[in-house]
């Protein structure tokens, strides 16, 4: 039995208009490509990166810091790829 590793990374939203519906949908699609659990945390609130509705409740505006947390298979890769999307989406 292997122990699941948890990975996390903090990034800042750089998209001028924040992460609105279209880029959030791309983020969800990327998150769903991983088997592991992926959580996005912003200002103390958490949501699954695999839920478009929940992500939209976080207030992912320009300049806010976001923590991406993943646990399970390929969690490290998931954190890197989801974090990269949060930084580059606009």
CSV table of C-alpha atoms in Angstrom, one decimal:
chain,number,residue,atom,x,y,z
A,1,UNK,CA,0.0,0.0,0.0
A,2,UNK,CA,1.4,3.4,-1.0
A,3,UNK,CA,0.8,6.6,0.9
A,4,UNK,CA,-0.8,9.3,-1.1
A,5,UNK,CA,1.3,12.4,-1.2
A,6,UNK,CA,-0.2,15.9,-1.0
A,7,UNK,CA,1.2,18.7,-3.0
A,8,UNK,CA,0.3,22.4,-3.0
A,9,UNK,CA,1.4,25.6,-4.6
A,10,UNK,CA,0.3,29.2,-4.2
A,11,UNK,CA,-0.1,31.4,-7.3
A,12,UNK,CA,-1.5,34.8,-8.0
A,13,UNK,CA,-4.3,35.4,-10.6
A,14,UNK,CA,-2.8,37.6,-13.3
A,15,UNK,CA,-5.8,37.6,-15.7
A,16,UNK,CA,-7.0,41.2,-16.0
A,17,UNK,CA,-10.6,40.1,-15.7
A,18,UNK,CA,-10.0,37.3,-13.3
A,19,UNK,CA,-11.0,33.7,-13.9
A,20,UNK,CA,-14.5,34.0,-15.3
A,21,UNK,CA,-16.7,31.2,-16.9
A,22,UNK,CA,-14.8,30.5,-20.1
A,23,UNK,CA,-11.3,30.1,-18.5
A,24,UNK,CA,-12.8,28.4,-15.5
A,25,UNK,CA,-14.3,25.8,-17.8
A,26,UNK,CA,-10.8,25.2,-19.3
A,27,UNK,CA,-9.5,24.8,-15.8
A,28,UNK,CA,-12.2,22.2,-14.9
A,29,UNK,CA,-11.4,20.3,-18.1
A,30,UNK,CA,-7.7,20.1,-17.2
A,31,UNK,CA,-8.5,19.1,-13.6
A,32,UNK,CA,-10.8,16.4,-14.7
A,33,UNK,CA,-8.0,14.9,-16.7
A,34,UNK,CA,-6.3,13.8,-13.4
A,35,UNK,CA,-7.5,11.0,-11.1
A,36,UNK,CA,-6.4,12.8,-8.0
A,37,UNK,CA,-8.4,15.2,-5.8
A,38,UNK,CA,-7.7,18.9,-6.7
A,39,UNK,CA,-8.8,21.7,-4.5
A,40,UNK,CA,-8.5,25.5,-5.1
A,41,UNK,CA,-8.5,27.7,-2.1
A,42,UNK,CA,-9.0,31.4,-2.1
A,43,UNK,CA,-9.6,33.7,0.9
A,44,UNK,CA,-10.3,30.8,3.2
A,45,UNK,CA,-12.9,29.2,0.9
A,46,UNK,CA,-12.3,25.9,-0.9
A,47,UNK,CA,-13.8,24.3,-4.0
A,48,UNK,CA,-13.0,21.3,-6.2
A,49,UNK,CA,-11.1,22.3,-9.3
A,50,UNK,CA,-13.4,19.8,-11.1
A,51,UNK,CA,-16.6,21.8,-10.4
A,52,UNK,CA,-17.2,24.8,-12.5
A,53,UNK,CA,-20.1,26.0,-10.3
A,54,UNK,CA,-18.0,25.8,-7.1
A,55,UNK,CA,-15.0,27.5,-8.7
A,56,UNK,CA,-17.1,30.4,-9.6
A,57,UNK,CA,-18.1,31.0,-6.0
A,58,UNK,CA,-14.4,31.6,-5.0
A,59,UNK,CA,-14.0,35.1,-6.4
A,60,UNK,CA,-10.9,34.4,-8.5
A,61,UNK,CA,-10.2,38.0,-9.3
A,62,UNK,CA,-7.0,39.7,-10.6
A,63,UNK,CA,-4.3,39.9,-8.0
A,64,UNK,CA,-5.7,37.4,-5.5
A,65,UNK,CA,-3.5,34.6,-4.2
A,66,UNK,CA,-4.8,31.1,-4.7
A,67,UNK,CA,-3.6,27.8,-3.2
A,68,UNK,CA,-3.9,24.7,-5.4
A,69,UNK,CA,-3.9,21.5,-3.4
A,70,UNK,CA,-3.9,18.0,-4.8
A,71,UNK,CA,-3.7,14.5,-3.3
A,72,UNK,CA,-3.5,11.2,-4.9
A,73,UNK,CA,-2.0,9.8,-8.1
A,74,UNK,CA,0.0,12.4,-10.1
A,75,UNK,CA,-0.9,15.1,-7.6
A,76,UNK,CA,2.4,16.9,-8.2
A,77,UNK,CA,1.8,17.1,-12.0
A,78,UNK,CA,-1.8,18.2,-11.4
A,79,UNK,CA,-0.8,21.0,-9.1
A,80,UNK,CA,1.8,22.2,-11.6
A,81,UNK,CA,-0.6,22.1,-14.6
A,82,UNK,CA,-3.6,23.6,-12.8
A,83,UNK,CA,-1.4,26.4,-11.3
A,84,UNK,CA,0.1,27.2,-14.7
A,85,UNK,CA,-3.5,27.5,-16.1
A,86,UNK,CA,-4.5,29.8,-13.2
A,87,UNK,CA,-1.5,32.1,-14.1
A,88,UNK,CA,-1.9,32.1,-17.8
A,89,UNK,CA,-5.6,32.0,-18.5
A,90,UNK,CA,-7.3,35.3,-19.4
